[in-house]
Amino acid sequence: MNDIANFIGGRNVPPLSSAYLENVDPATGEVYGRVPASCPQDVDAATAAAAAAFPAWSATPASERSQILLGLADLIDENLELLARAESIDSGKPLSLARAVDIPRSAANFRHFATAILHISSEFHDFDGGGIPGGVPALNYTLRRPRGVAGLISPWNLPLYLFTWKIAPALATGNSVVAKPSEITPMTASLLADLCTQAGLPPGVLNIVHGTGPECGAAIVRHPDIPAVSFTGSTKVGQWIAQTAGPMFKRLSLELGGKNPLIVFEDADVPLAMETAMRAGFSNQGQICLCGSRILVHESLVEKFIADLTERARALRVGDPLDAPTQQGALSSRAHLEKVASLVNLARDLGGTIHCGGDRVAATSLPTRCRSGFFYQPTVISGLDPACPVEQEEIFGPVVTVQAFKDEAHAVALANGTKYGLAATLFTQNASRAHRVAARMEAGIVWVNCWMVRDLRTPFGGAKASGVGREGGMEAIRFFTEPKNICIAG
Ligand code: NAD
């Protein structure tokens, strides 16, 4: 059994209640470890450790914090294989994906913020006293200070990548942290704790508590000594966090669900659009918040586009995540598999055409060890009403829907026609159209002729029900620091 512990005050400690959750390998359906089922008292202990570590860490020169975090990034690189394997077993994603994307990007997160803090400047306003009764000349400058103990909560789909995307800026700017990874994918967070010790991060600066959302996550959100909460996860939980933390006047960053359109205009580079639609639809079994799960295609192209997409989706190699040729692994949990299956069944009931997939992968077509795993076939659906739940709700699985549109205005209306607003992707070779349509997308991120190209300096986050606040670059540095205006007359 791979039992893991909480990481509090620099030590691995069991949960106070001695209660554990089962950790299931989604590729086999078998329990392979236990995760602490932490209670609010564990969160109290982690918060106390973080609060005790805060004064010294926040006073540590930026150059020293930077060195420690750069050392941590190097350790992540050195342990690539160990971390990638743990991530694959925990989440069901192909080992090749964890090795190529999740783990290298986790190291990149630390490098990015470890170096960004060496170049921060803050605002200065030279006021001449004019225009305001009683005004006198004054110099204003904005002092930014870390907020204190940051509460960070992350989901299971990109476990170490999203965990470190929050931890890196919080620590770099001098905060101490209480962090909770998803209880479904806790392994790489636990390994990260060991690497933090090796990197020389002082005890208590980063504390990791494991457990369920309603028990352990909620205790972080409610904790009076945690003034800032950064959450990535579902819109439903994000709503609860906003309702709970809002009246406590906490700083909140909420990165939530998406139902992202991918638009293929009649002037698109169609082979590029097709190749990208496959990646945007099916990478990580469609379990990426940025996935382009609603494909909108000009009516002149749609028939052939669906035929080609179907052929490619059928050809995806679904199998053991640890096998090198595997392109599609398992879904993260049995409950999630059932949710995906129920939405596809609903599409069928609503009269949608299922071009391929539409069911669990037959056990007989899987390697012996994976026969009880949570595998779903890559699925392409068309013919649904854009207003139906399958087109409106996030499925978060290897399922794409296709709609035809008549003209640009129709494409924009379909693209913006959900409650979500995380990302949108456009394929057009007309530069004017690219700018015009991109500006009209109700989304925090718009990609033109590409997908998932991430510059870590740019603002990251969603509009509408996809969240509030932005992460990345200066946005994250602002989020984790409290601005104070100092006005000196003279
Ligand atoms: P989830 O909301 O169920 O859980 C996310 C995290 O929140 C987990 O650690 C969970 O334990 C915790 N949690 C659950 N209930 C809580 C509560 N009441 N209080 C505090 N914490 C609680 O989401 P998930 O199923 O783990 O992840 C999938 C979702 O995350 C999808 O909707 C996906 O779109 C979204 N997501 C968004 C982004 C983004 O950047 N916008 C990135 C990745 C995933």
Coordinates of C-alpha atoms in Angstrom, one line a residue, residues 16-461:
L16 CA -5.4 13.6 13.6
S17 CA -8.4 11.4 13.3
S18 CA -6.4 8.5 11.8
A19 CA -9.0 8.3 9.1
Y20 CA -8.0 7.5 5.5
L21 CA -9.6 7.5 2.1
E22 CA -8.8 4.9 -0.5
N23 CA -6.6 5.9 -3.5
V24 CA -7.8 4.1 -6.6
D25 CA -5.7 3.5 -9.7
P26 CA -8.2 4.4 -12.5
A27 CA -6.5 2.2 -15.0
T28 CA -7.1 -1.0 -12.9
G29 CA -10.0 0.1 -10.7
E30 CA -7.9 -1.2 -7.7
V31 CA -7.1 0.5 -4.5
Y32 CA -3.4 1.0 -4.3
G33 CA -2.9 3.4 -1.4
R34 CA -4.5 5.5 1.3
V35 CA -4.9 9.2 1.6
P36 CA -5.4 11.1 4.9
A37 CA -9.0 12.1 5.4
S38 CA -8.0 15.3 7.1
C39 CA -10.5 17.2 9.3
P40 CA -10.7 20.9 10.2
Q41 CA -8.3 20.3 13.1
D42 CA -5.6 19.2 10.6
V43 CA -6.2 22.4 8.7
D44 CA -5.9 24.4 12.0
A45 CA -2.5 22.7 12.6
A46 CA -1.3 23.5 9.0
T47 CA -2.5 27.1 9.3
A48 CA -0.8 27.6 12.6
A49 CA 2.5 26.2 11.1
A50 CA 2.1 28.5 8.1
A51 CA 1.4 31.5 10.2
A52 CA 4.5 30.8 12.4
A53 CA 6.7 30.5 9.3
F54 CA 5.3 33.6 7.6
P55 CA 7.3 36.4 9.3
A56 CA 10.7 34.9 8.5
W57 CA 9.7 33.7 5.0
S58 CA 8.2 37.1 4.0
A59 CA 11.3 38.8 5.3
T60 CA 13.7 36.5 3.3
P61 CA 15.3 38.5 0.4
A62 CA 13.6 37.8 -2.9
S63 CA 16.9 36.6 -4.3
E64 CA 17.1 33.8 -1.6
R65 CA 13.5 32.8 -2.1
S66 CA 14.2 32.7 -5.8
Q67 CA 17.3 30.4 -5.3
I68 CA 15.3 27.9 -3.2
L69 CA 12.4 27.8 -5.8
L70 CA 14.9 27.4 -8.7
G71 CA 16.5 24.5 -6.8
L72 CA 13.0 23.0 -6.4
A73 CA 12.4 23.3 -10.1
D74 CA 15.7 21.5 -10.8
L75 CA 14.7 18.7 -8.4
I76 CA 11.4 18.3 -10.2
D77 CA 13.4 17.9 -13.5
E78 CA 15.7 15.4 -11.8
N79 CA 12.7 13.3 -10.6
L80 CA 10.8 13.5 -13.8
E81 CA 10.3 9.8 -14.2
L82 CA 9.2 9.2 -10.6
L83 CA 6.8 12.1 -10.7
A84 CA 5.4 11.3 -14.2
R85 CA 4.8 7.7 -13.2
A86 CA 3.0 8.7 -10.0
E87 CA 0.9 11.2 -11.9
S88 CA -0.1 8.6 -14.5
I89 CA -1.0 5.9 -11.9
D90 CA -3.0 8.4 -9.8
S91 CA -4.9 10.0 -12.7
G92 CA -5.1 7.5 -15.5
K93 CA -3.4 9.8 -18.0
P94 CA -0.9 8.4 -20.4
L95 CA 2.6 8.3 -18.9
S96 CA 3.9 9.9 -22.1
L97 CA 1.6 12.9 -21.5
A98 CA 2.7 13.3 -17.8
R99 CA 6.3 13.0 -18.9
A100 CA 6.0 15.5 -21.8
V101 CA 3.6 18.1 -20.3
D102 CA 2.5 17.9 -16.7
I103 CA 5.8 17.5 -14.9
P104 CA 8.0 19.7 -17.1
R105 CA 5.4 22.5 -16.8
S106 CA 5.4 22.1 -13.0
A107 CA 9.1 22.8 -13.0
A108 CA 8.5 25.7 -15.4
N109 CA 5.9 27.2 -13.0
F110 CA 8.6 27.5 -10.3
R111 CA 11.2 28.8 -12.7
H112 CA 8.8 31.4 -14.0
F113 CA 7.8 32.9 -10.6
A114 CA 11.2 32.4 -9.0
T115 CA 12.7 34.7 -11.7
A116 CA 9.6 37.0 -12.0
I117 CA 10.0 38.2 -8.4
L118 CA 13.5 39.5 -9.2
H119 CA 12.0 42.0 -11.7
I120 CA 9.0 43.4 -10.0
S121 CA 8.4 47.1 -10.0
S122 CA 5.4 48.8 -8.5
E123 CA 3.4 51.9 -9.3
F124 CA 4.5 55.5 -8.7
H125 CA 2.3 58.6 -9.1
D126 CA 3.7 62.1 -9.0
F127 CA 0.8 64.3 -8.0
D128 CA 1.1 68.1 -8.6
G129 CA -1.7 69.0 -6.2
G130 CA -3.9 70.6 -9.0
G131 CA -7.5 70.0 -9.8
I132 CA -8.6 68.9 -6.3
P133 CA -9.6 71.4 -3.6
G134 CA -7.0 71.4 -0.8
G135 CA -4.6 69.4 -2.9
V136 CA -0.9 69.7 -2.3
P137 CA 2.0 68.2 -4.3
A138 CA 2.7 64.7 -3.2
L139 CA 4.5 61.6 -4.3
N140 CA 2.5 58.3 -4.2
Y141 CA 4.0 54.9 -4.4
T142 CA 2.4 51.5 -4.0
L143 CA 4.0 49.1 -1.6
R144 CA 3.1 45.4 -2.2
R145 CA 3.4 43.0 0.6
P146 CA 2.6 39.3 0.8
R147 CA -0.9 38.7 2.2
G148 CA 0.0 36.0 4.9
V149 CA -1.2 32.4 4.7
A150 CA -2.6 31.5 1.3
G151 CA -5.2 28.7 0.9
L152 CA -4.7 26.8 -2.3
I153 CA -7.1 24.1 -3.6
S154 CA -6.6 22.2 -6.9
P155 CA -8.4 19.6 -9.0
W156 CA -7.4 16.1 -10.3
N157 CA -7.1 16.7 -14.0
L158 CA -3.5 18.2 -14.2
P159 CA -2.5 17.4 -10.6
L160 CA 1.0 18.7 -10.2
Y161 CA 0.8 21.3 -12.9
L162 CA -2.2 23.1 -11.4
F163 CA -1.0 22.6 -7.8
T164 CA 2.3 24.3 -8.5
W165 CA 0.7 27.0 -10.7
K166 CA -0.7 28.3 -7.4
I167 CA 2.1 27.3 -5.0
A168 CA 4.9 28.9 -7.1
P169 CA 3.6 32.5 -7.1
A170 CA 2.3 32.3 -3.6
L171 CA 5.7 31.2 -2.2
A172 CA 7.7 33.4 -4.5
T173 CA 6.0 36.6 -3.3
G174 CA 6.6 35.6 0.3
N175 CA 3.4 34.1 1.5
S176 CA 3.2 30.9 3.4
V177 CA 0.8 28.2 2.2
V178 CA -1.8 25.7 3.2
A179 CA -2.5 23.6 0.1
K180 CA -4.9 20.8 -0.7
P181 CA -4.6 18.7 -3.8
S182 CA -7.5 16.7 -5.1
E183 CA -8.2 13.6 -2.9
I184 CA -8.4 11.6 -6.2
T185 CA -4.8 12.5 -7.3
P186 CA -2.7 13.2 -4.2
M187 CA 0.5 11.3 -5.0
T188 CA 2.6 14.0 -6.8
A189 CA 1.7 16.6 -4.1
S190 CA 3.1 14.2 -1.5
L191 CA 6.3 13.7 -3.6
L192 CA 6.6 17.5 -3.9
A193 CA 6.6 17.8 -0.2
D194 CA 9.8 15.7 0.0
L195 CA 11.4 17.7 -2.8
C196 CA 10.6 21.0 -0.9
T197 CA 12.5 19.6 2.1
Q198 CA 15.5 18.7 -0.2
A199 CA 15.4 22.1 -1.8
G200 CA 15.7 23.8 1.6
L201 CA 12.3 25.3 1.9
P202 CA 12.0 26.3 5.6
P203 CA 9.5 24.1 7.6
G204 CA 6.0 25.5 7.7
V205 CA 6.3 27.6 4.6
L206 CA 4.4 25.1 2.5
N207 CA 1.9 22.8 4.3
I208 CA -0.1 20.2 2.4
V209 CA -3.3 18.7 3.8
H210 CA -5.1 15.9 2.1
G211 CA -8.8 15.1 2.3
T212 CA -12.2 15.6 0.8
G213 CA -13.5 18.9 -0.4
P214 CA -16.5 19.3 2.0
E215 CA -14.4 18.4 5.1
C216 CA -10.8 19.5 4.5
G217 CA -11.2 22.0 1.5
A218 CA -14.1 23.7 3.2
A219 CA -12.1 24.2 6.4
I220 CA -9.4 26.0 4.3
V221 CA -12.1 28.3 2.8
R222 CA -13.6 29.0 6.2
H223 CA -10.4 29.5 8.1
P224 CA -10.3 33.0 9.7
D225 CA -6.4 33.1 9.5
I226 CA -6.3 32.4 5.7
P227 CA -7.0 35.8 4.0
A228 CA -6.6 34.6 0.4
V229 CA -8.0 31.6 -1.3
S230 CA -7.1 30.4 -4.8
F231 CA -9.3 27.6 -6.1
T232 CA -9.4 25.6 -9.4
G233 CA -12.2 23.2 -9.9
S234 CA -15.8 22.9 -10.7
T235 CA -18.2 25.9 -11.1
K236 CA -20.6 24.4 -8.5
V237 CA -17.9 24.3 -5.8
G238 CA -16.6 27.7 -6.9
Q239 CA -20.1 29.1 -6.3
W240 CA -20.1 27.7 -2.8
I241 CA -16.7 29.1 -2.1
A242 CA -17.7 32.6 -3.3
Q243 CA -20.8 32.5 -1.0
T244 CA -18.7 31.4 1.9
A245 CA -15.5 33.4 1.6
G246 CA -17.2 36.6 0.2
P247 CA -18.7 37.7 3.5
M248 CA -15.4 37.1 5.1
F249 CA -13.8 39.6 2.7
K250 CA -11.2 37.1 1.5
R251 CA -9.3 37.6 -1.7
L252 CA -10.6 35.0 -4.1
S253 CA -9.3 33.6 -7.3
L254 CA -11.8 31.1 -8.9
E255 CA -10.7 29.1 -11.9
L256 CA -13.8 27.0 -12.9
G257 CA -15.3 24.9 -15.6
G258 CA -15.5 25.5 -19.4
K259 CA -17.5 24.4 -22.4
N260 CA -15.1 25.9 -24.9
P261 CA -16.0 26.5 -28.6
L262 CA -13.6 25.7 -31.4
I263 CA -14.7 27.4 -34.6
V264 CA -13.6 26.4 -38.1
F265 CA -14.4 29.1 -40.6
E266 CA -14.8 28.4 -44.3
D267 CA -11.4 30.1 -44.9
A268 CA -9.5 28.0 -42.3
D269 CA -6.4 25.9 -42.9
V270 CA -8.6 22.8 -42.5
P271 CA -5.8 20.2 -42.0
L272 CA -4.4 22.3 -39.1
A273 CA -7.9 22.8 -37.7
M274 CA -8.5 19.0 -37.8
E275 CA -5.2 18.1 -36.2
T276 CA -5.8 20.8 -33.5
A277 CA -9.5 19.8 -32.9
M278 CA -8.3 16.2 -32.2
R279 CA -5.8 17.5 -29.6
A280 CA -8.2 20.0 -28.2
G281 CA -11.0 17.5 -27.9
F282 CA -9.2 14.4 -26.7
S283 CA -6.0 15.3 -24.9
N284 CA -6.0 13.9 -21.4
Q285 CA -9.2 12.0 -22.3
G286 CA -10.9 15.4 -22.7
Q287 CA -10.3 16.3 -19.1
I288 CA -8.7 19.7 -19.5
C289 CA -10.7 22.8 -18.6
L290 CA -9.5 24.4 -21.8
C291 CA -10.5 21.5 -24.1
G292 CA -12.4 22.5 -27.2
S293 CA -15.4 20.3 -26.6
R294 CA -17.9 22.2 -28.9
I295 CA -16.7 22.2 -32.4
L296 CA -18.5 24.7 -34.7
V297 CA -17.9 24.2 -38.4
H298 CA -19.0 26.3 -41.4
E299 CA -21.9 24.4 -43.1
S300 CA -19.8 24.1 -46.4
L301 CA -17.2 22.0 -44.5
V302 CA -19.1 20.2 -41.8
E303 CA -20.0 16.9 -43.5
K304 CA -16.4 16.1 -44.4
F305 CA -15.1 17.5 -41.2
I306 CA -17.3 15.1 -39.1
A307 CA -16.3 12.2 -41.3
D308 CA -12.6 12.8 -40.9
L309 CA -12.9 13.6 -37.2
T310 CA -14.7 10.4 -36.6
E311 CA -12.1 8.4 -38.5
R312 CA -9.3 9.9 -36.4
A313 CA -11.2 9.5 -33.1
R314 CA -11.8 5.8 -33.9
A315 CA -8.1 5.4 -34.6
L316 CA -6.9 6.8 -31.2
R317 CA -5.2 4.1 -29.2
V318 CA -7.0 3.6 -25.9
G319 CA -5.1 1.4 -23.4
D320 CA -2.8 1.0 -20.5
P321 CA -1.6 4.5 -19.5
L322 CA 1.8 3.1 -18.7
D323 CA 2.3 1.6 -22.3
A324 CA 4.3 3.9 -24.6
P325 CA 1.9 3.8 -27.6
T326 CA -1.2 4.7 -25.6
Q327 CA -2.9 7.9 -26.6
Q328 CA -6.0 7.7 -24.4
G329 CA -5.8 6.5 -20.8
A330 CA -8.5 6.0 -18.2
L331 CA -10.9 8.6 -16.8
S332 CA -10.0 9.7 -13.3
S333 CA -12.6 7.8 -11.3
R334 CA -15.6 5.5 -11.6
A335 CA -18.0 8.4 -10.6
H336 CA -16.6 10.5 -13.4
L337 CA -16.8 7.7 -15.9
E338 CA -20.5 7.3 -15.0
K339 CA -21.1 11.1 -15.3
V340 CA -19.6 11.1 -18.8
A341 CA -21.5 8.0 -19.8
S342 CA -24.8 9.5 -18.6
L343 CA -24.4 12.7 -20.7
V344 CA -23.6 10.6 -23.8
N345 CA -26.7 8.5 -23.1
L346 CA -28.7 11.7 -22.8
A347 CA -27.4 12.8 -26.2
R348 CA -28.6 9.5 -27.6
D349 CA -32.0 10.0 -26.0
L350 CA -32.2 13.5 -27.4
G351 CA -31.8 12.2 -30.9
G352 CA -28.1 13.1 -31.4
T353 CA -26.1 11.1 -33.9
I354 CA -23.2 9.2 -32.2
H355 CA -20.6 8.9 -35.0
C356 CA -18.2 6.9 -33.0
G357 CA -17.7 5.8 -29.4
G358 CA -20.7 6.3 -27.2
D359 CA -19.8 3.5 -24.7
R360 CA -17.2 2.2 -22.2
V361 CA -14.3 0.5 -23.8
A362 CA -15.0 -3.3 -23.8
A363 CA -12.9 -5.1 -21.2
T364 CA -11.9 -7.7 -23.7
S365 CA -10.1 -5.1 -25.8
L366 CA -8.0 -3.9 -22.9
P367 CA -4.8 -5.4 -21.5
T368 CA -5.6 -7.9 -18.7
R369 CA -4.6 -5.6 -15.8
C370 CA -6.8 -2.8 -17.1
R371 CA -10.1 -4.8 -17.5
S372 CA -11.7 -3.2 -14.5
G373 CA -10.4 0.3 -15.3
F374 CA -12.4 3.4 -16.2
F375 CA -12.0 3.6 -19.9
Y376 CA -14.4 5.4 -22.3
Q377 CA -14.3 5.5 -26.1
P378 CA -13.5 8.7 -27.9
T379 CA -16.9 10.0 -29.0
V380 CA -18.1 12.3 -31.7
I381 CA -21.7 13.6 -31.6
S382 CA -23.7 15.8 -33.9
G383 CA -27.3 16.8 -34.5
L384 CA -28.1 18.2 -31.0
D385 CA -30.1 21.3 -30.1
P386 CA -27.4 23.9 -29.0
A387 CA -29.6 24.7 -26.0
C388 CA -29.8 21.1 -24.7
P389 CA -27.8 20.1 -21.6
V390 CA -25.2 18.0 -23.5
E391 CA -24.3 21.2 -25.5
Q392 CA -24.5 23.4 -22.4
E393 CA -23.0 21.4 -19.5
E394 CA -19.3 20.6 -19.2
I395 CA -18.8 16.9 -19.9
F396 CA -15.0 16.8 -19.2
G397 CA -14.5 13.5 -21.0
P398 CA -13.4 12.3 -24.5
V399 CA -16.6 13.6 -26.0
V400 CA -16.9 16.3 -28.6
T401 CA -20.1 17.7 -30.2
V402 CA -20.2 19.3 -33.7
Q403 CA -22.6 22.0 -34.8
A404 CA -22.8 23.6 -38.3
F405 CA -23.0 27.4 -38.6
K406 CA -24.2 29.6 -41.5
D407 CA -22.1 32.7 -41.2
E408 CA -19.9 34.6 -38.8
A409 CA -22.7 36.1 -36.7
H410 CA -24.2 32.7 -36.3
A411 CA -20.8 31.2 -35.2
V412 CA -20.3 34.0 -32.6
A413 CA -23.8 33.5 -31.2
L414 CA -23.3 29.7 -30.9
A415 CA -19.8 30.2 -29.4
N416 CA -21.1 32.6 -26.7
G417 CA -24.3 30.7 -26.1
T418 CA -23.4 28.9 -22.8
K419 CA -23.0 30.2 -19.3
Y420 CA -19.2 29.4 -19.5
G421 CA -16.5 31.7 -20.8
L422 CA -13.1 30.1 -20.3
A423 CA -11.5 29.7 -23.7
A424 CA -12.3 29.9 -27.4
T425 CA -10.3 28.7 -30.4
L426 CA -10.7 30.1 -34.0
F427 CA -9.5 28.8 -37.3
T428 CA -9.4 31.4 -40.0
Q429 CA -6.7 32.7 -42.4
N430 CA -8.4 36.1 -42.6
A431 CA -6.5 38.4 -40.2
S432 CA -9.4 40.9 -40.0
R433 CA -11.8 38.2 -39.1
A434 CA -9.4 36.8 -36.5
H435 CA -9.2 40.1 -34.6
R436 CA -12.9 40.9 -35.0
V437 CA -14.2 37.5 -33.8
A438 CA -11.6 37.1 -31.1
A439 CA -12.7 40.5 -29.6
R440 CA -16.3 39.3 -29.6
M441 CA -15.6 36.0 -27.8
E442 CA -17.0 36.0 -24.2
A443 CA -13.9 34.1 -23.0
G444 CA -10.8 34.9 -20.9
I445 CA -8.5 33.2 -23.5
V446 CA -8.8 33.2 -27.3
W447 CA -6.5 31.1 -29.5
V448 CA -6.3 31.8 -33.2
N449 CA -4.9 28.9 -35.4
C450 CA -3.5 27.2 -32.3
W451 CA -4.6 25.7 -29.0
M452 CA -3.1 25.5 -25.5
V453 CA -0.1 27.7 -26.4
R454 CA 0.7 29.1 -22.9
D455 CA 2.9 32.1 -22.2
L456 CA 3.1 32.1 -18.5
R457 CA 3.3 35.9 -18.4
T458 CA -0.2 36.3 -19.8
P459 CA -3.4 36.6 -17.7
F460 CA -5.1 33.2 -17.4
G461 CA -8.7 32.7 -16.3

